[in-house]
Every structure is written in structure tokens, then in C-alpha cells.
Short mmCIF file of C-alpha atoms and ligand atoms in Angstrom, two decimals:
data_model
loop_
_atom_site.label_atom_id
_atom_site.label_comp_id
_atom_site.label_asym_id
_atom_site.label_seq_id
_atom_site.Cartn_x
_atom_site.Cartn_y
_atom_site.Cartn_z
CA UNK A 1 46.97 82.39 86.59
CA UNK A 2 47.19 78.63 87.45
CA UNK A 3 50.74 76.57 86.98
CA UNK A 4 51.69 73.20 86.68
CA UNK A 5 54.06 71.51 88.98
CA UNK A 6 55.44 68.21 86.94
CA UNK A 7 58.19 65.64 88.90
CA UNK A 8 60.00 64.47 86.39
CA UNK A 9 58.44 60.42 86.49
CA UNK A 10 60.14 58.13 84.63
CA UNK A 11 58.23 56.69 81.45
CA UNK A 12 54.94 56.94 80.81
CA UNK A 13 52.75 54.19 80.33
CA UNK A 14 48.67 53.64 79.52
CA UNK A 15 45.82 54.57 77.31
CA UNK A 16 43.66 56.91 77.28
CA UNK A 17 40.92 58.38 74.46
CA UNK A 18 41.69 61.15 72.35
CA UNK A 19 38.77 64.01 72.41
CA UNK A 20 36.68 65.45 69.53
CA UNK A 21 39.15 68.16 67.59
CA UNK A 22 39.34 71.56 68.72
CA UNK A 23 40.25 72.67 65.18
CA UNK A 24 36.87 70.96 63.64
CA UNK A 25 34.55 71.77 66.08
CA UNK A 26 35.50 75.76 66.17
CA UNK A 27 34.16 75.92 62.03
CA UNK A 28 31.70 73.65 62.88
CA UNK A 29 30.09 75.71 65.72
CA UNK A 30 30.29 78.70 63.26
CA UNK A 31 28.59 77.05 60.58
CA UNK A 32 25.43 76.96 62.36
CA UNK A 33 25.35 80.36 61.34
CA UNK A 34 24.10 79.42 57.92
CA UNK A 35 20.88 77.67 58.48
CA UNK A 36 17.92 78.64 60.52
CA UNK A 37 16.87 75.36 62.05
CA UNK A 38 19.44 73.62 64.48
CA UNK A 39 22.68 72.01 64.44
CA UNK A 40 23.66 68.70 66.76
CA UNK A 41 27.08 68.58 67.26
CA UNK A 42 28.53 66.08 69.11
CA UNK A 43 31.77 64.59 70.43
CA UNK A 44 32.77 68.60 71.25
CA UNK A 45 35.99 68.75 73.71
CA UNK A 46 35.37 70.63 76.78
CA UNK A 47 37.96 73.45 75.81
CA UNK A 48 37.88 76.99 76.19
CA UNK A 49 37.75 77.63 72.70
CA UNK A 50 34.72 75.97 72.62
CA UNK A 51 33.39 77.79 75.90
CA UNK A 52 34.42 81.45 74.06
CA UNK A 53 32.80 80.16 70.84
CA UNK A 54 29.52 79.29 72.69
CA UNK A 55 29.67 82.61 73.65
CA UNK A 56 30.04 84.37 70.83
CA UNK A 57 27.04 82.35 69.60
CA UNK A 58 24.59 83.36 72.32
CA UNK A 59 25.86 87.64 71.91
CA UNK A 60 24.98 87.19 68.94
CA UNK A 61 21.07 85.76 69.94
CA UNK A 62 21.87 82.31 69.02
CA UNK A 63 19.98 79.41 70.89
CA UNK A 64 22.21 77.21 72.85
CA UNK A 65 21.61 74.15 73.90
CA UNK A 66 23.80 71.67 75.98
CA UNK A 67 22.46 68.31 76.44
CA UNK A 68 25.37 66.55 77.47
CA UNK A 69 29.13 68.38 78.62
CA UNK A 70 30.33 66.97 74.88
CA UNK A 71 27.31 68.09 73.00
CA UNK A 72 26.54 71.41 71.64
CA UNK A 73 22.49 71.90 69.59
CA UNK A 74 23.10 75.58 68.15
CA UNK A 75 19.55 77.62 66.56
CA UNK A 76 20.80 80.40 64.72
CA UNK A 77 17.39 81.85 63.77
CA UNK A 78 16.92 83.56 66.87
CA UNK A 79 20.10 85.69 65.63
CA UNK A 80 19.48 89.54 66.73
CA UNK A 81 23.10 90.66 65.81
CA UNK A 82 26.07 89.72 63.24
CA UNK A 83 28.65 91.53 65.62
CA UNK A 84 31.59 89.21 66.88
CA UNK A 85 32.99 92.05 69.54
CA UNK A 86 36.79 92.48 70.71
CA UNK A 87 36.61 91.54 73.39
CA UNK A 88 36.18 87.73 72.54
CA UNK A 89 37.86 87.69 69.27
CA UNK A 90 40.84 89.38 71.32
CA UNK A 91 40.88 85.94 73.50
CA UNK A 92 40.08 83.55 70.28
CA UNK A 93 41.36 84.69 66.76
CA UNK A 94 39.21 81.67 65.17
CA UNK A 95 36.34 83.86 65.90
CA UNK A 96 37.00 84.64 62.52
CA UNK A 97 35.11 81.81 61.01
CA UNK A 98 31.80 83.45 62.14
CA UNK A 99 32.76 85.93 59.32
CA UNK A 100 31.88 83.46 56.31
CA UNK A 101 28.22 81.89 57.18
CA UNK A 102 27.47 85.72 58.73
CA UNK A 103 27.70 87.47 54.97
CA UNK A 104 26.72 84.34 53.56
CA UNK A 105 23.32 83.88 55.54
CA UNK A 106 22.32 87.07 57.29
CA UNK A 107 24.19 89.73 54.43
CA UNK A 108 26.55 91.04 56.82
CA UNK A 109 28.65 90.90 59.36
CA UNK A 110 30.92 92.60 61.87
CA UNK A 111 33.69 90.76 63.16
CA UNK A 112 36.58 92.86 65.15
CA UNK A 113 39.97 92.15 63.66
CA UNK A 114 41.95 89.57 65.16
CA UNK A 115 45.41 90.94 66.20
CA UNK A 116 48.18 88.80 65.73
CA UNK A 117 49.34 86.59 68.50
CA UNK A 118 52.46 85.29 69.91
CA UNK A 119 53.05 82.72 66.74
CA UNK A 120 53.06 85.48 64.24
CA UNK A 121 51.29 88.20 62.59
CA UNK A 122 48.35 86.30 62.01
CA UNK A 123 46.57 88.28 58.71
CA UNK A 124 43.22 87.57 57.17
CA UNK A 125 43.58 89.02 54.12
CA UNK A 126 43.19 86.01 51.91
CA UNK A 127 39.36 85.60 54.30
CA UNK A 128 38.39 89.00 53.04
CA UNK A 129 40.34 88.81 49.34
CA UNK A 130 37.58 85.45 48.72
CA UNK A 131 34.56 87.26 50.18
CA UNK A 132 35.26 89.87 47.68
CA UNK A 133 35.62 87.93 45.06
CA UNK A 134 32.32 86.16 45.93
CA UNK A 135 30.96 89.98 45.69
CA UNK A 136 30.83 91.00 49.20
CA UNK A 137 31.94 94.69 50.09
CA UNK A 138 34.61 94.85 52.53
CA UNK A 139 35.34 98.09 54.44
CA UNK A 140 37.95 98.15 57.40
CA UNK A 141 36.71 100.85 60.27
CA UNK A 142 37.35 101.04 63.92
CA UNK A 143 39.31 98.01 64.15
CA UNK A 144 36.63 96.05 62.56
CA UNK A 145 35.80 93.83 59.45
CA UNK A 146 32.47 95.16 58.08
CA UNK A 147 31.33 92.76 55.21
CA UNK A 148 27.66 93.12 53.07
CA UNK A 149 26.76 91.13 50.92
CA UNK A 150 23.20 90.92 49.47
CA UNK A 151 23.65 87.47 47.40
CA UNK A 152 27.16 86.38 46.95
CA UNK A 153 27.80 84.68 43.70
CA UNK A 154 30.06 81.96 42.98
CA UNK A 155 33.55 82.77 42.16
CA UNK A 156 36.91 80.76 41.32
CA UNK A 157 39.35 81.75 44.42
CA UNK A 158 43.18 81.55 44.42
CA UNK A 159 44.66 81.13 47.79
CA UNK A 160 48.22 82.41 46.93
CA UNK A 161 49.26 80.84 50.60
CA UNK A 162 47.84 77.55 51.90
CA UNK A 163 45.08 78.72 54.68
CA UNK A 164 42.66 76.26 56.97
CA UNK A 165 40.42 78.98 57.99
CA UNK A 166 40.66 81.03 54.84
CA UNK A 167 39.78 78.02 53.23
CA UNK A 168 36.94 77.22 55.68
CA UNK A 169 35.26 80.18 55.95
CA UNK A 170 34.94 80.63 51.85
CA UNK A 171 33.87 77.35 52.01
CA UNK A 172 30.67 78.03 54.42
CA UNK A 173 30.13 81.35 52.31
CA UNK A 174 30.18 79.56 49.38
CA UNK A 175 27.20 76.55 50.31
CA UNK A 176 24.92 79.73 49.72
CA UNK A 177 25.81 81.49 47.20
CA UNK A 178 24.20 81.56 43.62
CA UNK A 179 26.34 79.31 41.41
CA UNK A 180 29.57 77.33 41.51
CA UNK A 181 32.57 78.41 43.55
CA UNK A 182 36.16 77.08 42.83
CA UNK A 183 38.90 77.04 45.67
CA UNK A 184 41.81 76.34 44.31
CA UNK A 185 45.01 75.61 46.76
CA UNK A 186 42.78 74.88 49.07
CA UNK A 187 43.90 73.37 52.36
CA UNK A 188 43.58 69.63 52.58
CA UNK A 189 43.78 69.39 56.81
CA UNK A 190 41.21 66.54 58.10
CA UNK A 191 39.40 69.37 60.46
CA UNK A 192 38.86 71.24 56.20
CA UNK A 193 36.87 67.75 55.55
CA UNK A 194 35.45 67.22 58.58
CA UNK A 195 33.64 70.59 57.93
CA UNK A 196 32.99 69.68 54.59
CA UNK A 197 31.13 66.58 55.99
CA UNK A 198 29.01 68.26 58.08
CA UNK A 199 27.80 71.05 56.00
CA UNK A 200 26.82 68.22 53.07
CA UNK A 201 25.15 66.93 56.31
CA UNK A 202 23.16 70.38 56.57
CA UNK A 203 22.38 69.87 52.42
CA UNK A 204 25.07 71.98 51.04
CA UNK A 205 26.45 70.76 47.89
CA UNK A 206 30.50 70.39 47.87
CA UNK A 207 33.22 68.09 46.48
CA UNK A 208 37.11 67.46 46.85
CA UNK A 209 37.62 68.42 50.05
CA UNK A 210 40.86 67.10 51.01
CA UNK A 211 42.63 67.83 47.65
CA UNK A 212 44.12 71.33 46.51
CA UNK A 213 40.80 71.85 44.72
CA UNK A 214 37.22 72.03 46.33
CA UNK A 215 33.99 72.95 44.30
CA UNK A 216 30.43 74.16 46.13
CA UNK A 217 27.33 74.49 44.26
CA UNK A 218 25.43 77.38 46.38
CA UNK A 219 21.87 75.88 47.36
CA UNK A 220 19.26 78.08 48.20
CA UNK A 221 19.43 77.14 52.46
CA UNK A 222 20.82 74.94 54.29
CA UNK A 223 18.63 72.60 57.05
CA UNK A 224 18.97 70.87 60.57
CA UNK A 225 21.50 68.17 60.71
CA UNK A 226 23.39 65.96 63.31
CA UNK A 227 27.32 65.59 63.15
CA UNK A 228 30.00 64.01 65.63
CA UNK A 229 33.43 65.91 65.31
CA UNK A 230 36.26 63.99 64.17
CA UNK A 231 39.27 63.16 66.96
CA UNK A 232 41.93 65.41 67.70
CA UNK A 233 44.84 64.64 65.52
CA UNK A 234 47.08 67.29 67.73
CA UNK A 235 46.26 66.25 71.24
CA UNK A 236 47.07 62.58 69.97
CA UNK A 237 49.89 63.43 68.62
CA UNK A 238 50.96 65.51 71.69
CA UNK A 239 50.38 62.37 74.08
CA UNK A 240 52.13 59.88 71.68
CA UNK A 241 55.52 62.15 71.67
CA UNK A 242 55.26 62.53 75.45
CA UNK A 243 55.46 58.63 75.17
CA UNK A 244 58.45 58.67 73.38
CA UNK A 245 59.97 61.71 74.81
CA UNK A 246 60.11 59.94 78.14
CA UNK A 247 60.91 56.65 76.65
CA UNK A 248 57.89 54.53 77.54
CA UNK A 249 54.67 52.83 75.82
CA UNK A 250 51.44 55.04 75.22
CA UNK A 251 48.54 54.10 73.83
CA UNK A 252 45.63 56.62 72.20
CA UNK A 253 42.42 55.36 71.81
CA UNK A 254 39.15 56.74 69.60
CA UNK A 255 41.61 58.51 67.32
CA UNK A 256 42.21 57.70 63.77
CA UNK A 257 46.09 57.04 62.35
CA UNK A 258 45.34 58.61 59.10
CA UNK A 259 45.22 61.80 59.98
CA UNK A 260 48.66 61.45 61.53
CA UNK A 261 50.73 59.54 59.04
CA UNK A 262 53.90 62.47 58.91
CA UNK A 263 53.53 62.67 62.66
CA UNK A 264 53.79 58.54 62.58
CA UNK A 265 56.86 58.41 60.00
CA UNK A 266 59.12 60.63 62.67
CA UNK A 267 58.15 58.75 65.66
CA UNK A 268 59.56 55.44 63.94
CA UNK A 269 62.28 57.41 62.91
CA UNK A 270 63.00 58.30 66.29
CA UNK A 271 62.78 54.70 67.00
CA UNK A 272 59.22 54.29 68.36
CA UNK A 273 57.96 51.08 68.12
CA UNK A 274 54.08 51.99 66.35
CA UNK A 275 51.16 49.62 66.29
CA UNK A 276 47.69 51.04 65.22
CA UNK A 277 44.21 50.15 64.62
CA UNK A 278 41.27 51.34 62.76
CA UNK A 279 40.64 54.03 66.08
CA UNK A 280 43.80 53.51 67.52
CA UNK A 281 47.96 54.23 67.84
CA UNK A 282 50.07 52.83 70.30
CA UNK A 283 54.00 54.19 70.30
CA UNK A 284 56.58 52.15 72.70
CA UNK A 285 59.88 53.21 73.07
CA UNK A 286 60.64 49.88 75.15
CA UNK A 287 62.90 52.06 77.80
CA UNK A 288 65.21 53.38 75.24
CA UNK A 289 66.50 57.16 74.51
CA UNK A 290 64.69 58.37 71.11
CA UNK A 291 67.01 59.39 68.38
CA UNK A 292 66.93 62.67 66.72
CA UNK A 293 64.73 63.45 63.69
CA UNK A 294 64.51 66.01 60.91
CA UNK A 295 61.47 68.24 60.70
CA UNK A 296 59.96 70.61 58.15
CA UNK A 297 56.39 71.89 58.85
CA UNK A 298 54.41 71.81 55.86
CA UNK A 299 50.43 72.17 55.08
CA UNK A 300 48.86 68.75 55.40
CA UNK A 301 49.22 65.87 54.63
CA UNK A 302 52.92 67.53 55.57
CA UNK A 303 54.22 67.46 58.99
CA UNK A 304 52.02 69.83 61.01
CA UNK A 305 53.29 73.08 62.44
CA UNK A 306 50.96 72.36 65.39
CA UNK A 307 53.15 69.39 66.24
CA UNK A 308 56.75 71.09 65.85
CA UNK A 309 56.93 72.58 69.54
CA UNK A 310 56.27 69.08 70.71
CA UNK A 311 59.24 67.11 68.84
CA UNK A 312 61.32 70.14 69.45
CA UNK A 313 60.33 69.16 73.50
CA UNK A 314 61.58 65.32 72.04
CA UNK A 315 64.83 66.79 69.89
CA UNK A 316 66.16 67.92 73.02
CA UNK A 317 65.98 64.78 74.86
CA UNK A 318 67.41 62.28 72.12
CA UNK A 319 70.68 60.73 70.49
CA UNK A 320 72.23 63.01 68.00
CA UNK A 321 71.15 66.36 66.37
CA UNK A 322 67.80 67.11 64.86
CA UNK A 323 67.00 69.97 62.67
CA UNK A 324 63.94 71.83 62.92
CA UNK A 325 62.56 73.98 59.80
CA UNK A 326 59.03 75.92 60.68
CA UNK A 327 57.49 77.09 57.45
CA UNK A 328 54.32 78.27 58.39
CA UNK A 329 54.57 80.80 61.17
CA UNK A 330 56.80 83.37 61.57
CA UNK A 331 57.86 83.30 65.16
CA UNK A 332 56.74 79.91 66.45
CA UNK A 333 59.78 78.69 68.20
CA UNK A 334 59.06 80.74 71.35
CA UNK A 335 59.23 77.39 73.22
CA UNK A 336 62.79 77.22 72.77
CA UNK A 337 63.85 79.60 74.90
CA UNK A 338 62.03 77.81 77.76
CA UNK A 339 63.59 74.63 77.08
CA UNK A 340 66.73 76.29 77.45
CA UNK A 341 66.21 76.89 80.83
CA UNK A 342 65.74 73.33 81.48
CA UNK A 343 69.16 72.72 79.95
CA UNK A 344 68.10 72.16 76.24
CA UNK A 345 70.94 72.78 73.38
CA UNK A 346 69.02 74.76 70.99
CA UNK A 347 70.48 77.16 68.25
CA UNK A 348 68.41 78.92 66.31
CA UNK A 349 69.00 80.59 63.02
CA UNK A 350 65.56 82.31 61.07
CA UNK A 351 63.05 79.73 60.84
CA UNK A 352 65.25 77.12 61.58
CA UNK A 353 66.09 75.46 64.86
CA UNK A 354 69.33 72.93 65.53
CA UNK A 355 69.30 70.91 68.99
CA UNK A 356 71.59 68.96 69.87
CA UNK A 357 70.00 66.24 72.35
CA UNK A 358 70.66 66.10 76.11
CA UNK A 359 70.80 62.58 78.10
CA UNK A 360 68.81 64.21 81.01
CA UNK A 361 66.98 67.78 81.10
CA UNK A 362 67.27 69.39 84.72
CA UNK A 363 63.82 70.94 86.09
CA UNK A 364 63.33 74.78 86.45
CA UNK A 365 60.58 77.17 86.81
CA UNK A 366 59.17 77.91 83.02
CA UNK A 367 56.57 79.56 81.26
CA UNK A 368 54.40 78.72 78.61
CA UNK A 369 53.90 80.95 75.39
CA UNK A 370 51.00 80.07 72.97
CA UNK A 371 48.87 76.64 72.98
CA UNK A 372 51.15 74.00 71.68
CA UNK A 373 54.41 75.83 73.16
CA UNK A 374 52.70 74.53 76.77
CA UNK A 375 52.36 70.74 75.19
CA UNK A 376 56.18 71.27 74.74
CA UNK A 377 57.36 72.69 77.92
CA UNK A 378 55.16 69.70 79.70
CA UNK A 379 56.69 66.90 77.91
CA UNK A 380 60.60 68.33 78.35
CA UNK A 381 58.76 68.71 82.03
CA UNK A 382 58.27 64.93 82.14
CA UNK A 383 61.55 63.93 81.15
CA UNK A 384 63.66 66.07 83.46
CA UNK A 385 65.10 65.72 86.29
CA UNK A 386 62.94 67.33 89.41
CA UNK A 387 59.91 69.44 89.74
CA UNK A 388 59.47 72.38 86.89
CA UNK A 389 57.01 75.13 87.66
CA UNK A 390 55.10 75.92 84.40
CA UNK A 391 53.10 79.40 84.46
CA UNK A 392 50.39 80.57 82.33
CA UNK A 393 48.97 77.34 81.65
CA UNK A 394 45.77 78.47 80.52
CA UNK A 395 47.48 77.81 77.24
CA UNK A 396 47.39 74.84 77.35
CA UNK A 397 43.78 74.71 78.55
CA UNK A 398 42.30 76.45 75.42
CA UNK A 399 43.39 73.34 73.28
CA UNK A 400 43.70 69.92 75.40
CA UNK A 401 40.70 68.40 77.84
CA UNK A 402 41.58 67.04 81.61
CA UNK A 403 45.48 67.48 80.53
CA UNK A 404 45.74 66.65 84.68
CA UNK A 405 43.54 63.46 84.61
CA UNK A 406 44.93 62.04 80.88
CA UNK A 407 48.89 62.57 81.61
CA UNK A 408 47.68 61.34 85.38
CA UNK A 409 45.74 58.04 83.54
CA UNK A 410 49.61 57.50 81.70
CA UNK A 411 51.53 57.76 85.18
CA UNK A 412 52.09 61.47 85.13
CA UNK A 413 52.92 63.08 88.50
CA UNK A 414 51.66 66.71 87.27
CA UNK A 415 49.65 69.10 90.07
CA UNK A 416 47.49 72.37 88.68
CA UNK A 417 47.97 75.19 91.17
CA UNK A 418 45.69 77.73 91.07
CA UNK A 419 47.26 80.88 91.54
CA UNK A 420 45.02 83.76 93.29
CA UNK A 421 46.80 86.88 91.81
C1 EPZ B 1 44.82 77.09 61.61
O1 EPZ B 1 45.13 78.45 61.84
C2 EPZ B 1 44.81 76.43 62.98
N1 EPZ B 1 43.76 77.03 63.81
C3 EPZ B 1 46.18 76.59 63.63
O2 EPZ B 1 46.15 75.87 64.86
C4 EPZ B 1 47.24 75.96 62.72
O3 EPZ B 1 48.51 76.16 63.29
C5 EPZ B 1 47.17 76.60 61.33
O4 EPZ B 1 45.84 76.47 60.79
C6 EPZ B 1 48.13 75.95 60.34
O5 EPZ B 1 47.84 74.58 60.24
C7 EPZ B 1 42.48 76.66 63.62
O6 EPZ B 1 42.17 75.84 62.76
C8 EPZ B 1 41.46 77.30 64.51
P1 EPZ B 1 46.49 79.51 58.29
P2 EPZ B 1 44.95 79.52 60.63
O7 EPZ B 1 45.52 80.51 57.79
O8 EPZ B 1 43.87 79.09 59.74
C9 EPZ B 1 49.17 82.88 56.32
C10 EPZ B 1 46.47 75.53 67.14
O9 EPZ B 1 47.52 75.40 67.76
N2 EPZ B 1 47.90 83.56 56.00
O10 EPZ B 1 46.46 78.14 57.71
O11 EPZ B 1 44.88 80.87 61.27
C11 EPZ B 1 49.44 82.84 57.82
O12 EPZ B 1 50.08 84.03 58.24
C12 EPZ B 1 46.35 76.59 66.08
O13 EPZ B 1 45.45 74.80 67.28
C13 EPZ B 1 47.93 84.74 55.26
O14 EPZ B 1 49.00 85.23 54.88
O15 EPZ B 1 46.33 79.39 59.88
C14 EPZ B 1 50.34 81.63 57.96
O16 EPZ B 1 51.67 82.01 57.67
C15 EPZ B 1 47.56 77.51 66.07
N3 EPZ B 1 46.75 85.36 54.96
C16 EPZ B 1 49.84 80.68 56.87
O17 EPZ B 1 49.06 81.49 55.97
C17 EPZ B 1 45.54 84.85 55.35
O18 EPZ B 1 44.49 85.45 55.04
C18 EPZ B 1 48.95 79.55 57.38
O19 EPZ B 1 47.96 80.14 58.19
C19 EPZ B 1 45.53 83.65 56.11
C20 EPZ B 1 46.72 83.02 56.40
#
């Protein structure tokens, strides 16, 4: 498994351009499951998420098509099988979201169970409570999701927790089912209404995404269409608090502030210096230590889980003590115990995490847990004193593009090693 070595640098300073959103183009990939002529994606990070979903795709019988490394043309109508097998949902739980457009277009499908992972328990139940309601039988066997459906109809769904792909994947079911469908507490995240853009793209027939409340009138199919995926709120987010964290002046380019507003509100808080434009956010700590700040993850347009393990990384760097509540996930402060190894102060009680911030962190060898755990344990990398060893970085690789040649672009000393084992 490859490792990072990071020497703790000094400040960061640059640009460089955020990449298409991992969490967009996974649903979007999927929904080209719902119509038989093709789908154009484009502006689709080089991830390997992306690789495992363009694999799934073509097991399946799919027709795909790579015209450039950033765009993706996906023919369903080729399909020969609605099975999504272990052994890739095992590496990718958003394999999922092939579940949806599968009983939606083709009347079943088979999708293996995705376990948990190291964030938390992970359940689909809410997935499979919506496809039920939409009149799809749902039987459990062998580790698998069987779902049949010979027409869903419309139905008015409850989500009775806040759920992206839950929301997503009743979503794409719902563009072809007969009649009106209702999805009430429905997640509002950007990568929800980037979706929602490109299936109106492919003809379906939905409104309010991006409130608590979306309605889809099923259409009979759904045609070819051409959609660019939205930037990747996360991985700017991840490069504008390694900015701060090591008190310089980063810039993100072909991004969009919007989606980051609660991210943007703690980094000023911190004492971040923010400029943006309409595609771009600049943060400048002008060479002094952040201060600590507050978080509480919330669904958007709350502060996002996805960016706690990365102001955790900042928390333990700053002036003062910042408190840390995660509401979403269950176990997602696995990070902390890396951090301290590097010297971090960090109590935690439940789902709630007090640091106390450290003038300098000291570099030792780490390891990285889950995906945004590694963005973490790279920024407290940056800032500390020395060279830190990070392990199991292919993390880190599922969700960020050239993480070498972007941190290298903002004056990053940071060296993949590829280990043979
Ligand atoms: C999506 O995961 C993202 N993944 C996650 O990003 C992100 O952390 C999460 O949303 C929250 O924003 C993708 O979009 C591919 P949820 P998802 O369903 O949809 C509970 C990353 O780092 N729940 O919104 O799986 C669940 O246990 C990843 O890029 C149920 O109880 O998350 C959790 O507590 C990590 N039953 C809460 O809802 C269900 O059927 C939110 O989960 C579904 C969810």
C-alpha cells in the first residue's frame, strides 16, 4: 500500500483548480441506468470511485466510452445484467445508487449489501423503505438486495433521517414511475441538485431540489443528454483549510463559494482573510496562527460532516480551544487518534471532540482511516514539525485527483511511496 512522506513546509501558497465532484458524478454515472440512449458526462475527476463505478457499469454490459481522461459517454441499452456484485460494492458503498434507476428502468435489480465502513454502520434502510413505497418488492437473501418492480408508482416518501443517497436514488426511481412522487426531508446537498439538473437534462420532470421537499412527475423514458459535473465543494474545502492550517494564502479556482458558505463562515472565524469570485475562493491567513472554532456537522446548507476531520486537523494547530460536535456519523473521529500521535490535545467524549490547540505539531509515522480522515492527517502533516509517514493512502486517492501535483502546485513538499508488500 503506498504512503506519503510530508516535511513539514512552512505556509502554503498558490492556486490551483478544484475538480468535478466525486459525490455528483457517482449518482450521475448511475443514472445512466435509466435511459437507453447515452449519457455525456463531463468534468468527471479521475478518482477511484469513478474507476470502480465505470466498472460496475461495464459488468453489468453497459457501453463505455472515454473520450477524454475527464469525460465519461455511458449506453445503458446494451445492459445484459442488473447485478452490482460484492466484490465492488465491498470497495465502494455508493454502488448503491445503481439500485434506484435498476428497478426503475430494467424492473429489477441485485445489488450486494454494502457493509458498513470505518465511519459507521452505514444502513440503507430508508433506500429500500422508498422503493417500497414506490411498490417495489424487496427481499434480503445471500447478502443481497433483490428489488422487482414491474411499474413503480408514485408515492409521497418520509425520510425520517436526512439521507443524500437515499434521497438520490428515490429520486432516479421516481423520473419513471407512473405519477407524482413526493420526497419530503429530502436532502438539500449541491451534488442532490446537481443530479437533479442532469436528469431534467435527460427529460425527467422534477422540482425543488435543494429544499426539504422535491416533487417528480414519472415520464414514460428518459433520452440522451450532455451534463458537466459541478466542482468539488470537499476537495476545495480541504485545500482552503490546509491554507489556513499552515497559516498561508491559497487560492481555489473553477469552484463555486456557494456551495461552501458554513465551511466559509469558520474559516473567517478562525481568522482567514476570504476573497471570492463567481468560480473562485481565496483564504490568507497573512502568516498568522488560526484561532479555534466551534463545529457542529449538520445536513446542508449546515456545516458538512465531510469537512469535520479537516478543521479537527486545523483545531489542533490554533489559539484556544475548539469544540467539535459530529452529528451525522457514528464513529467519524477516527482521525483523532492519529493526530494524537503527532502531539494533538484531543479529548473526546461521545460524538463530541474538545482540542485544545498546539503552537507546533511534531511529525510521526501515521495512518490514515477512511477518505477525509487522510485530508486530515495530511494537513496536521503540513504543519508539523519534520517528516510524517502516512500509510494507507489509497484513502485519500478514492476522493481527491493529483493530491501530489495540487499540494506540490501550493508549495507542498509531499513524496508518494509506493510500497511493494
Ligand atoms: C453521502 O453518504 C456522501 N457519500 C458522504 O460522503 C457524506 O458524508 C454523507 O452523504 C453525508 O453528507 C456520497 O454522496 C457518495 P447519508 P450517504 O445517507 O448518502 C443515516 C465522502 O467522504 N441513514 O446522508 O451514505 C446514516 O447512517 C462520503 O465523500 C440511515 O439511517 O450518507 C447517517 O447517520 C463519506 N438510513 C445519516 O443517515 C439510510 O437508509 C446520513 O447518511 C440512509 C442513511
Amino acid at each position: 500500500m503506498d504512503k506519503f512522506i510530508i516535511a513539514g513546509n512552512g505556509p502554503l501558497h498558490g492556486e490551483i483548480d478544484a475538480s468535478g465532484a466525486k459525490n455528483a458524478a457517482l449518482p450521475i454515472l448511475c443514472a445512466s441506468l435509466l435511459s437507453d440512449e447515452p449519457l455525456h458526462v463531463s468534468n468527471v475527476p479521475k478518482l477511484w470511485d469513478v474507476n470502480t463505478t465505470r466498472k460496475l457499469l461495464l459488468q453489468m454490459g453497459c457501453a463505455v466510452e472515454q473520450p477524454t481522461p475527464h469525460e465519461m459517454v455511458i449506453d445503458a441499452k446494451p445492459i445484459t445484467t442488473c447485478v452490482a456484485p460484492y466484490e465492488l460494492v465491498k470497495t465502494m458503498r455508493a454502488s448503491i445508487l445503481v439500485l434506484g434507476p435498476l428497478v426503475a428502468a430494467r424492473g429489477e435489480a441485485h445489488v450486494s449489501l454494502p457493509g458498513g465502513c470505518a465511519i459507521g454502520a452505514r444502513p440503507v434502510n430508508l433506500h429500500l423503505m422508498g422503493l417500497e413505497a414506490m411498490g417495489a418488492e424487496i427481499k434480503l437473501e445471500g447478502g443481497f438486495i433483490h428489488a422487482y418492480a414491474r411499474k413503480l408508482k408514485g408515492a409521497r416518501i418520509v425520510f425520517d433521517t436526512v439521507t443524500v443517497t437515499g434521497t438520490e436514488n428515490l429520486m432516479m426511481a421516481a423520473t419513471l414511475a407512473e405519477g407524482e412522487t413526493v420526497l419530503e426531508n429530502a436532502a438539500r446537498e449541491p451534488e442532490v441538485v446537481d443530479l437533479a439538473r442532469c436528469l431534467r437534462a435527460m427529460g425527467a420532470r422534477i422540482s425543488g431540489e435543494g429544499t426539504t421537499t422535491i416533487r417528480v412527475q414519472g415520464v414514460a423514458a428518459l433520452h440522451a443528454a450532455q451534463h458537466s459535473v459541478l466542482p468539488d465543494r470537499i476537495e476545495t474545502g480541504s485545500y482552503l483549510v490546509a491554507g489556513a492550517a499552515t497559516r498561508g494564502r491559497v487560492r481555489v479556482n473553477k469552484t463555486d463559494p456557494a456551495m461552501l458558505d458554513a465551511v466559509l463562515v469558520k474559516l473567517q472565524q478562525a481568522g482567514g482573510k476570504i476573497a471570492t469570485g463567481p468560480d473562485f475562493i481565496e483564504v490568507d491567513m497573512q502568516g498568522k496562527r488560526p484561532l479555534a472554532v466551534n463545529i457542529h456537522t449538520m445536513p446542508h446548507p449546515g456545516f458538512p460532516t465531510d469537512m469535520q476531520a479537516q478543521m479537527m486537523a486545523l483545531n489542533c494547530l490554533a489559539e484556544g480551544v475548539g469544540v467539535i460536535k459530529e452529528t451525522i456519523f457514528e464513529n467519524r473521529f477516527m482521525h483523532a487518534q492519529e493526530l494524537l500521535r503527532l502531539g494533538a490535545d484531543i479529548r473526546i467524549e461521545g460524538n463530541t471532540a474538545v482540542i485544545t490547540g498546539k503552537e507546533r505539531l511534531q511529525a510521526a509515522p501515521i495512518m490514515a482511516t477512511d477518505l477525509r480522515a487522510s485530508a486530515s492527517l495530511v494537513i496536521a502533516a503540513l504543519a508539523a514539525d519534520g517528516e510524517t509517514f502516512i500509510d494507507r493512502i489509497y484513502h485519500m486517492d478514492r476522493g481527491y485527483e493529483d493530491i501530489e501535483g495540487k499540494f506540490a502546485a501550493l508549495g507542498a513538499r509531499i513524496k508518494r511511496v509506493a510500497k511493494l508488500m
